[in-house]
Amino acid sequence: MQKSDLKTPYFMIDEAKLIHNLEIAKRLKELSGVKLVLALKCFSTWGVFDIIKPYLDGTTSSGPFEVKLGYETFGGETHAYSVGYSEEDVKEVADICDKMIFNSQSQLKAYRHIIEGKASIGLRLNPGVSYAGQDLANPARQFSRLGVQADHIDPAVLETVNGVMFHMNCENKDVDAFTSLLDAISERFGSYLDNMEWVSLGGGVFFTWPGYDVEKLAAALKAFSERHGVQLYLEPGEAIITKTTDLVVTVVDLVENGMKTAIVDSATEAHRLDTLIYNEPASIMEASEQGEHEYVIGSCSCLAGDQFCVARFAEPLQIGQRLHIMDSAGYTMVKLNWFNGLRMPTVYCERSNGEIQKLNEFGFEDFKRSLSQWSVY
Ligand SMILES: Cc1ncc(COP(=O)(O)O)c(C=O)c1O
């Protein structure tokens, strides 16, 4: 299959780039003794889990279906976490998870009897400090519901759990900033941690970012785990999948209303939602900063402000031309939706040997079924 024959829009996951990230993860594990569980909330395209499995220890989740997916398609350790479990959720995952992490002391009290004897029990603590660029994604924001805050901890309750989870980073590329968070946690929660079997430090540590000092991170993690006598975990999502995947689109129209605008056969609202939510423009492979021709790369959805980015090009864009919207895997493929009845991107993986494998394809029937399966009569 030639790439030029593939119908757009489509995602192309590049195996070689994925392995590049995974090799860094492997080195981090070897140097620090940390265990790594993939955060399925970020990336769940299980068709490529065969590539990831040899490098990581398992998966972590945010809802009952992710637990089941991790158990069925990845294996290894299956961590179950949810901000709010129903009793039915807990019962459904109790037999397939290795660790069950509750978000509050009330949930722990209500459901621990279902888990006891089946899985290791954990509680999420909110360290009250964090590294996050935007308030929306800041777990330690004011009135945060994510985890138990230090002054609300009931020491008697903490004595009854095997481990704790902290998640306080979002795309943290600064190893020193991370180690100061570790120090703050040791200082604030150290006496509790000393009695734990394991501690998860959550996700958001961007150790695959170019130039990241992996050795320094590994040394800090090792020191922390030795200080408190715990098995450490990280829950990477974005760090594993970053820079591996393009969303490939075609220019279907060119209009000019004050700015030249290329309309492509995809939309951020349907296919790259975080561009909108976090107001973070996408990057286009074909663009060149010095280019003379500036375009809005506009979506084909009906939302007035729905655009991928503004970019410059060396040559004028043409209808029919393809563009590669880079870094489109994390928190993207898991959030695809059918808004406007747009064509859903096909999902491919380019293997290291050049072979292109189709992982998924969607049609009108999938759209229709996602809306109703039965009619009222
Ligand atoms: C509890 C928890 N663990 C792990 C992650 C994964 O974070 P990232 O993809 O930034 O590594 C998140 C992201 O929100 C999270 O909330």
Short mmCIF file of C-alpha atoms and ligand atoms in Angstrom, two decimals:
data_model
loop_
_atom_site.label_atom_id
_atom_site.label_comp_id
_atom_site.label_asym_id
_atom_site.label_seq_id
_atom_site.Cartn_x
_atom_site.Cartn_y
_atom_site.Cartn_z
CA MET A 1 0.00 0.00 0.00
CA GLN A 2 1.41 3.41 -1.00
CA LYS A 3 0.78 6.31 1.40
CA SER A 4 -0.39 8.47 -1.50
CA ASP A 5 -3.20 5.95 -2.19
CA LEU A 6 -4.63 6.21 1.33
CA LYS A 7 -7.83 8.21 1.64
CA THR A 8 -7.65 11.13 4.05
CA PRO A 9 -8.28 11.91 6.81
CA TYR A 10 -6.10 9.30 8.49
CA PHE A 11 -3.75 8.84 11.42
CA MET A 12 -0.34 7.29 10.76
CA ILE A 13 1.48 5.93 13.80
CA ASP A 14 5.19 5.50 13.12
CA GLU A 15 6.59 2.38 14.81
CA ALA A 16 10.22 3.54 14.65
CA LYS A 17 9.36 6.81 16.42
CA LEU A 18 7.37 4.92 19.04
CA ILE A 19 10.29 2.59 19.68
CA HIS A 20 12.58 5.60 20.04
CA ASN A 21 10.41 6.82 22.96
CA LEU A 22 10.12 3.34 24.41
CA GLU A 23 13.90 2.86 24.45
CA ILE A 24 14.17 5.98 26.62
CA ALA A 25 11.48 4.56 28.91
CA LYS A 26 13.46 1.32 29.14
CA ARG A 27 16.62 3.20 30.12
CA LEU A 28 14.71 5.12 32.80
CA LYS A 29 13.43 1.85 34.24
CA GLU A 30 16.84 0.24 34.24
CA LEU A 31 18.54 3.20 35.90
CA SER A 32 15.90 3.90 38.54
CA GLY A 33 13.98 0.71 39.27
CA VAL A 34 10.72 2.56 38.59
CA LYS A 35 7.85 0.63 37.01
CA LEU A 36 5.96 2.26 34.17
CA VAL A 37 2.27 1.75 33.44
CA LEU A 38 0.78 3.26 30.31
CA ALA A 39 -2.00 5.80 30.98
CA LEU A 40 -4.76 4.57 28.69
CA LYS A 41 -6.62 7.89 28.99
CA CYS A 42 -3.90 9.34 26.77
CA PHE A 43 -3.53 6.56 24.25
CA SER A 44 -5.56 3.36 23.90
CA THR A 45 -5.01 2.28 20.31
CA TRP A 46 -4.52 -1.33 21.28
CA GLY A 47 -3.59 -2.36 17.73
CA VAL A 48 -0.04 -1.20 18.50
CA PHE A 49 0.21 -2.58 22.05
CA ASP A 50 2.38 -5.42 20.75
CA ILE A 51 5.06 -2.78 20.13
CA ILE A 52 4.67 -1.20 23.58
CA LYS A 53 4.19 -4.28 25.77
CA PRO A 54 7.83 -5.45 25.87
CA TYR A 55 8.90 -2.09 27.28
CA LEU A 56 6.31 -1.22 29.94
CA ASP A 57 4.92 -3.00 33.00
CA GLY A 58 1.20 -2.64 32.37
CA THR A 59 -1.55 -0.05 32.17
CA THR A 60 -3.44 2.39 34.32
CA SER A 61 -6.92 3.65 33.78
CA SER A 62 -9.50 6.27 34.56
CA GLY A 63 -12.72 4.34 34.09
CA PRO A 64 -14.05 0.78 34.11
CA PHE A 65 -13.78 0.16 30.37
CA GLU A 66 -10.14 1.22 30.31
CA VAL A 67 -9.42 -1.30 33.07
CA LYS A 68 -10.99 -4.04 30.99
CA LEU A 69 -9.17 -2.90 27.86
CA GLY A 70 -5.80 -2.87 29.63
CA TYR A 71 -6.44 -6.32 31.08
CA GLU A 72 -7.56 -7.83 27.79
CA THR A 73 -5.17 -6.20 25.34
CA PHE A 74 -2.02 -5.29 27.28
CA GLY A 75 -1.69 -7.53 30.32
CA GLY A 76 1.07 -7.12 32.88
CA GLU A 77 -0.07 -5.05 35.84
CA THR A 78 -3.53 -3.55 35.55
CA HIS A 79 -4.08 -0.50 37.73
CA ALA A 80 -7.63 0.71 38.24
CA TYR A 81 -8.26 4.31 39.21
CA SER A 82 -11.33 6.46 38.92
CA VAL A 83 -12.28 9.88 40.23
CA GLY A 84 -15.66 8.40 41.12
CA TYR A 85 -16.49 4.71 41.22
CA SER A 86 -20.00 3.35 41.40
CA GLU A 87 -20.41 0.08 43.31
CA GLU A 88 -21.08 -1.63 39.97
CA ASP A 89 -17.77 -0.31 38.56
CA VAL A 90 -15.81 -1.64 41.53
CA LYS A 91 -17.45 -5.05 41.28
CA GLU A 92 -16.83 -5.18 37.54
CA VAL A 93 -13.09 -4.59 37.79
CA ALA A 94 -12.32 -6.20 41.16
CA ASP A 95 -11.27 -9.52 39.65
CA ILE A 96 -9.16 -8.14 36.82
CA CYS A 97 -7.11 -5.38 38.43
CA ASP A 98 -3.89 -5.74 40.39
CA LYS A 99 -4.17 -2.37 42.10
CA MET A 100 -7.30 -0.40 42.89
CA ILE A 101 -6.71 3.27 43.65
CA PHE A 102 -9.53 5.24 45.27
CA ASN A 103 -9.82 8.99 44.88
CA SER A 104 -11.26 9.70 48.32
CA GLN A 105 -11.43 8.28 51.81
CA SER A 106 -15.20 7.97 51.49
CA GLN A 107 -14.92 5.77 48.37
CA LEU A 108 -12.22 3.72 50.06
CA LYS A 109 -14.46 3.14 53.10
CA ALA A 110 -17.49 2.30 50.97
CA TYR A 111 -15.85 -0.22 48.64
CA ARG A 112 -12.71 -1.64 50.17
CA HIS A 113 -14.57 -4.78 51.27
CA ILE A 114 -15.18 -5.63 47.58
CA ILE A 115 -11.46 -5.42 46.79
CA GLU A 116 -9.88 -6.87 49.90
CA GLY A 117 -8.03 -10.09 49.18
CA LYS A 118 -8.27 -9.49 45.44
CA ALA A 119 -6.06 -6.48 44.65
CA SER A 120 -3.62 -4.16 46.33
CA ILE A 121 -5.45 -1.09 47.63
CA GLY A 122 -4.34 2.50 47.08
CA LEU A 123 -5.54 6.02 47.78
CA ARG A 124 -4.88 9.14 45.71
CA LEU A 125 -3.39 12.00 47.71
CA ASN A 126 -3.31 15.58 46.51
CA PRO A 127 0.16 16.99 47.23
CA GLY A 128 -1.07 20.59 47.04
CA VAL A 129 1.81 21.43 44.68
CA SER A 130 2.00 20.85 40.95
CA TYR A 131 3.55 21.68 37.60
CA ALA A 132 0.93 22.46 34.98
CA GLY A 133 0.74 25.15 32.32
CA GLN A 134 -3.02 25.62 32.44
CA ASP A 135 -5.39 25.81 35.38
CA LEU A 136 -7.83 23.46 33.62
CA ALA A 137 -5.21 20.69 33.78
CA ASN A 138 -3.78 21.56 37.19
CA PRO A 139 -4.57 18.74 39.67
CA ALA A 140 -3.66 21.03 42.59
CA ARG A 141 -5.93 23.88 41.48
CA GLN A 142 -8.14 25.57 44.05
CA PHE A 143 -10.93 23.29 45.36
CA SER A 144 -9.46 20.34 43.42
CA ARG A 145 -11.50 17.13 43.73
CA LEU A 146 -8.51 15.02 42.69
CA GLY A 147 -7.21 13.11 45.68
CA VAL A 148 -7.21 13.64 49.44
CA GLN A 149 -5.55 16.85 50.59
CA ALA A 150 -2.92 16.71 53.34
CA ASP A 151 -5.05 18.36 56.03
CA HIS A 152 -7.95 15.98 55.35
CA ILE A 153 -5.99 12.75 55.76
CA ASP A 154 -7.23 10.43 58.47
CA PRO A 155 -4.02 8.67 59.56
CA ALA A 156 -6.00 5.61 60.65
CA VAL A 157 -7.39 5.27 57.11
CA LEU A 158 -3.93 5.58 55.54
CA GLU A 159 -2.70 2.75 57.72
CA THR A 160 -5.08 0.45 55.90
CA VAL A 161 -3.82 0.96 52.34
CA ASN A 162 -0.90 -0.64 50.50
CA GLY A 163 0.04 2.35 48.42
CA VAL A 164 -0.71 5.91 47.39
CA MET A 165 -0.87 7.78 44.10
CA PHE A 166 0.05 11.41 43.45
CA HIS A 167 -0.53 12.99 40.05
CA MET A 168 0.67 16.58 39.85
CA ASN A 169 2.46 17.12 36.54
CA CYS A 170 1.35 18.10 33.09
CA GLU A 171 3.93 18.02 30.30
CA ASN A 172 6.72 18.75 32.77
CA LYS A 173 9.97 19.01 30.75
CA ASP A 174 11.98 20.40 33.66
CA VAL A 175 13.67 17.70 35.72
CA ASP A 176 14.60 20.14 38.48
CA ALA A 177 11.02 21.29 38.83
CA PHE A 178 10.00 17.63 39.16
CA THR A 179 12.61 16.88 41.81
CA SER A 180 11.45 19.85 43.90
CA LEU A 181 7.95 18.37 43.79
CA LEU A 182 9.41 15.07 44.98
CA ASP A 183 11.12 16.85 47.88
CA ALA A 184 7.88 18.60 48.81
CA ILE A 185 6.07 15.25 48.83
CA SER A 186 8.76 13.62 50.97
CA GLU A 187 8.57 16.44 53.44
CA ARG A 188 4.78 16.63 53.64
CA PHE A 189 3.85 12.94 53.41
CA GLY A 190 7.12 11.14 54.29
CA SER A 191 5.89 9.56 57.52
CA TYR A 192 2.93 7.98 55.67
CA LEU A 193 5.06 6.88 52.72
CA ASP A 194 7.46 4.96 54.93
CA ASN A 195 4.65 2.50 55.70
CA MET A 196 3.61 1.96 52.08
CA GLU A 197 4.56 -0.87 49.71
CA TRP A 198 4.26 1.31 46.62
CA VAL A 199 3.87 4.90 45.52
CA SER A 200 2.74 6.04 42.09
CA LEU A 201 3.86 9.50 41.02
CA GLY A 202 1.30 9.70 38.22
CA GLY A 203 1.93 10.97 34.73
CA GLY A 204 2.96 14.21 33.10
CA VAL A 205 6.74 13.74 33.35
CA PHE A 206 7.98 14.44 29.83
CA PHE A 207 11.14 12.31 29.97
CA THR A 208 11.18 11.66 26.22
CA TRP A 209 11.41 15.36 25.38
CA PRO A 210 14.63 16.11 23.41
CA GLY A 211 17.41 17.02 25.82
CA TYR A 212 15.57 15.75 28.94
CA ASP A 213 18.09 14.62 31.55
CA VAL A 214 16.90 11.04 32.06
CA GLU A 215 19.87 10.16 34.29
CA LYS A 216 19.01 12.97 36.69
CA LEU A 217 15.37 11.91 36.82
CA ALA A 218 16.39 8.28 37.40
CA ALA A 219 18.71 9.26 40.26
CA ALA A 220 15.95 11.32 41.92
CA LEU A 221 13.43 8.49 41.60
CA LYS A 222 15.88 5.92 42.94
CA ALA A 223 16.74 8.11 45.93
CA PHE A 224 13.03 8.67 46.68
CA SER A 225 12.20 4.99 46.50
CA GLU A 226 15.17 4.07 48.74
CA ARG A 227 14.37 6.84 51.24
CA HIS A 228 10.84 5.57 51.76
CA GLY A 229 11.37 1.87 51.00
CA VAL A 230 8.70 1.77 48.30
CA GLN A 231 8.31 0.45 44.76
CA LEU A 232 7.83 3.53 42.60
CA TYR A 233 5.56 3.79 39.59
CA LEU A 234 5.12 6.43 36.92
CA GLU A 235 2.01 6.53 34.73
CA PRO A 236 3.25 8.00 31.44
CA GLY A 237 0.88 8.71 28.59
CA GLU A 238 2.05 11.61 26.45
CA ALA A 239 5.76 10.82 27.05
CA ILE A 240 5.30 7.44 25.35
CA ILE A 241 3.33 8.54 22.33
CA THR A 242 4.65 12.05 21.71
CA LYS A 243 5.83 12.91 18.18
CA THR A 244 4.92 9.50 16.79
CA THR A 245 1.74 10.19 14.83
CA ASP A 246 0.50 12.46 12.06
CA LEU A 247 -3.10 13.29 11.23
CA VAL A 248 -3.02 13.49 7.44
CA VAL A 249 -5.63 15.72 5.80
CA THR A 250 -6.39 17.12 2.34
CA VAL A 251 -7.05 20.74 1.42
CA VAL A 252 -10.58 20.73 0.02
CA ASP A 253 -11.06 24.47 -0.50
CA LEU A 254 -9.21 27.79 -0.39
CA VAL A 255 -11.07 30.95 0.59
CA GLU A 256 -9.95 34.45 1.43
CA ASN A 257 -11.83 36.64 3.88
CA GLY A 258 -9.15 38.98 5.15
CA MET A 259 -6.81 36.01 5.60
CA LYS A 260 -6.10 33.19 3.20
CA THR A 261 -7.75 30.07 4.60
CA ALA A 262 -7.24 26.47 3.57
CA ILE A 263 -10.18 24.29 4.53
CA VAL A 264 -9.18 20.68 5.18
CA ASP A 265 -11.21 17.47 5.42
CA SER A 266 -10.96 17.24 9.20
CA ALA A 267 -11.88 19.32 12.24
CA THR A 268 -10.27 19.94 15.58
CA GLU A 269 -13.62 19.61 17.32
CA ALA A 270 -14.06 16.08 16.00
CA HIS A 271 -10.53 14.79 15.42
CA ARG A 272 -8.09 16.83 17.49
CA LEU A 273 -10.13 18.16 20.37
CA ASP A 274 -7.33 19.38 22.63
CA THR A 275 -6.38 21.98 20.01
CA LEU A 276 -9.64 23.65 21.00
CA ILE A 277 -9.83 22.81 24.69
CA TYR A 278 -6.34 24.05 25.50
CA ASN A 279 -6.12 26.61 22.70
CA GLU A 280 -2.84 25.06 21.51
CA PRO A 281 -2.36 25.43 17.76
CA ALA A 282 -1.21 22.36 15.82
CA SER A 283 2.02 22.17 13.80
CA ILE A 284 2.06 21.30 10.11
CA MET A 285 4.96 19.30 8.67
CA GLU A 286 4.86 21.11 5.30
CA ALA A 287 4.99 24.61 6.86
CA SER A 288 8.13 26.73 6.87
CA GLU A 289 8.60 29.63 9.27
CA GLN A 290 10.16 31.84 6.58
CA GLY A 291 7.52 30.99 3.97
CA GLU A 292 5.86 33.93 2.22
CA HIS A 293 2.38 32.45 2.08
CA GLU A 294 0.37 32.55 5.27
CA TYR A 295 -2.81 30.51 5.73
CA VAL A 296 -5.31 29.72 8.39
CA ILE A 297 -5.60 25.92 8.38
CA GLY A 298 -9.34 25.78 8.87
CA SER A 299 -11.54 22.84 9.82
CA CYS A 300 -14.49 21.64 7.81
CA SER A 301 -16.78 21.72 10.88
CA CYS A 302 -19.47 24.35 11.36
CA LEU A 303 -17.86 25.86 14.47
CA ALA A 304 -16.75 29.40 13.55
CA GLY A 305 -13.48 29.33 15.50
CA ASP A 306 -12.53 25.77 14.57
CA GLN A 307 -9.04 25.96 13.08
CA PHE A 308 -5.88 23.89 13.42
CA CYS A 309 -3.42 26.79 13.30
CA VAL A 310 -2.06 29.67 11.26
CA ALA A 311 1.02 28.59 9.29
CA ARG A 312 3.37 29.89 6.61
CA PHE A 313 4.34 27.97 3.49
CA ALA A 314 7.07 28.43 0.89
CA GLU A 315 4.56 27.88 -1.95
CA PRO A 316 0.85 28.68 -2.22
CA LEU A 317 -1.34 25.79 -1.07
CA GLN A 318 -3.37 23.92 -3.67
CA ILE A 319 -6.74 22.18 -3.47
CA GLY A 320 -6.05 18.45 -3.29
CA GLN A 321 -2.75 18.91 -1.48
CA ARG A 322 -2.09 16.84 1.64
CA LEU A 323 -0.94 18.25 4.95
CA HIS A 324 0.51 16.37 7.92
CA ILE A 325 -0.71 17.65 11.28
CA MET A 326 2.05 16.47 13.56
CA ASP A 327 1.97 14.96 17.03
CA SER A 328 -1.66 13.93 16.85
CA ALA A 329 -1.84 10.78 18.98
CA GLY A 330 -1.97 11.65 22.70
CA TYR A 331 -5.41 12.67 24.03
CA THR A 332 -6.50 12.79 20.39
CA MET A 333 -7.45 9.36 19.11
CA VAL A 334 -9.15 8.59 22.44
CA LYS A 335 -11.34 11.69 22.03
CA LEU A 336 -12.53 11.21 18.44
CA ASN A 337 -16.19 11.97 17.96
CA TRP A 338 -18.77 12.15 15.19
CA PHE A 339 -19.57 15.87 15.33
CA ASN A 340 -21.05 17.13 12.04
CA GLY A 341 -21.13 13.58 10.65
CA LEU A 342 -17.59 14.05 9.35
CA ARG A 343 -15.65 11.11 8.02
CA MET A 344 -13.73 9.53 10.89
CA PRO A 345 -9.98 9.24 10.23
CA THR A 346 -8.75 5.74 9.40
CA VAL A 347 -5.95 4.54 11.69
CA TYR A 348 -2.74 3.09 10.24
CA CYS A 349 0.63 2.07 11.59
CA GLU A 350 3.79 2.30 9.53
CA ARG A 351 6.01 -0.55 10.68
CA SER A 352 9.77 -0.13 10.91
CA ASN A 353 10.13 -2.28 7.77
CA GLY A 354 8.00 0.17 5.77
CA GLU A 355 4.85 -1.97 5.78
CA ILE A 356 1.61 -0.06 6.37
CA GLN A 357 -1.00 -1.80 8.51
CA LYS A 358 -4.59 -0.69 8.79
CA LEU A 359 -5.69 -0.77 12.45
CA ASN A 360 -9.17 0.63 12.09
CA GLU A 361 -11.58 2.05 9.59
CA PHE A 362 -14.99 3.65 10.13
CA GLY A 363 -18.00 4.09 7.92
CA PHE A 364 -21.49 5.53 7.90
CA GLU A 365 -22.84 2.50 9.81
CA ASP A 366 -20.52 3.25 12.74
CA PHE A 367 -21.74 6.86 12.79
CA LYS A 368 -25.38 5.78 12.65
CA ARG A 369 -24.97 3.16 15.37
CA SER A 370 -23.24 5.61 17.69
CA LEU A 371 -26.43 7.69 17.65
CA SER A 372 -29.22 5.10 18.02
CA GLN A 373 -29.53 1.42 17.56
CA TRP A 374 -33.27 1.16 17.97
CA SER A 375 -36.10 3.49 17.04
CA VAL A 376 -39.25 4.25 18.99
CA TYR A 377 -42.35 2.76 17.39
C1 LIG B 1 -3.81 10.08 37.32
C2 LIG B 1 -3.12 10.30 36.01
N1 LIG B 1 -2.11 9.48 35.66
C3 LIG B 1 -1.47 9.62 34.48
C4 LIG B 1 -1.82 10.61 33.58
C5 LIG B 1 -1.09 10.69 32.26
O1 LIG B 1 -0.47 11.91 32.09
P1 LIG B 1 0.44 12.20 30.81
O2 LIG B 1 -0.24 11.71 29.61
O3 LIG B 1 0.60 13.69 30.82
O4 LIG B 1 1.75 11.49 31.07
C6 LIG B 1 -2.85 11.50 33.91
C7 LIG B 1 -3.26 12.57 32.99
O5 LIG B 1 -4.15 13.34 33.20
C8 LIG B 1 -3.54 11.32 35.15
O6 LIG B 1 -4.57 12.14 35.50
#
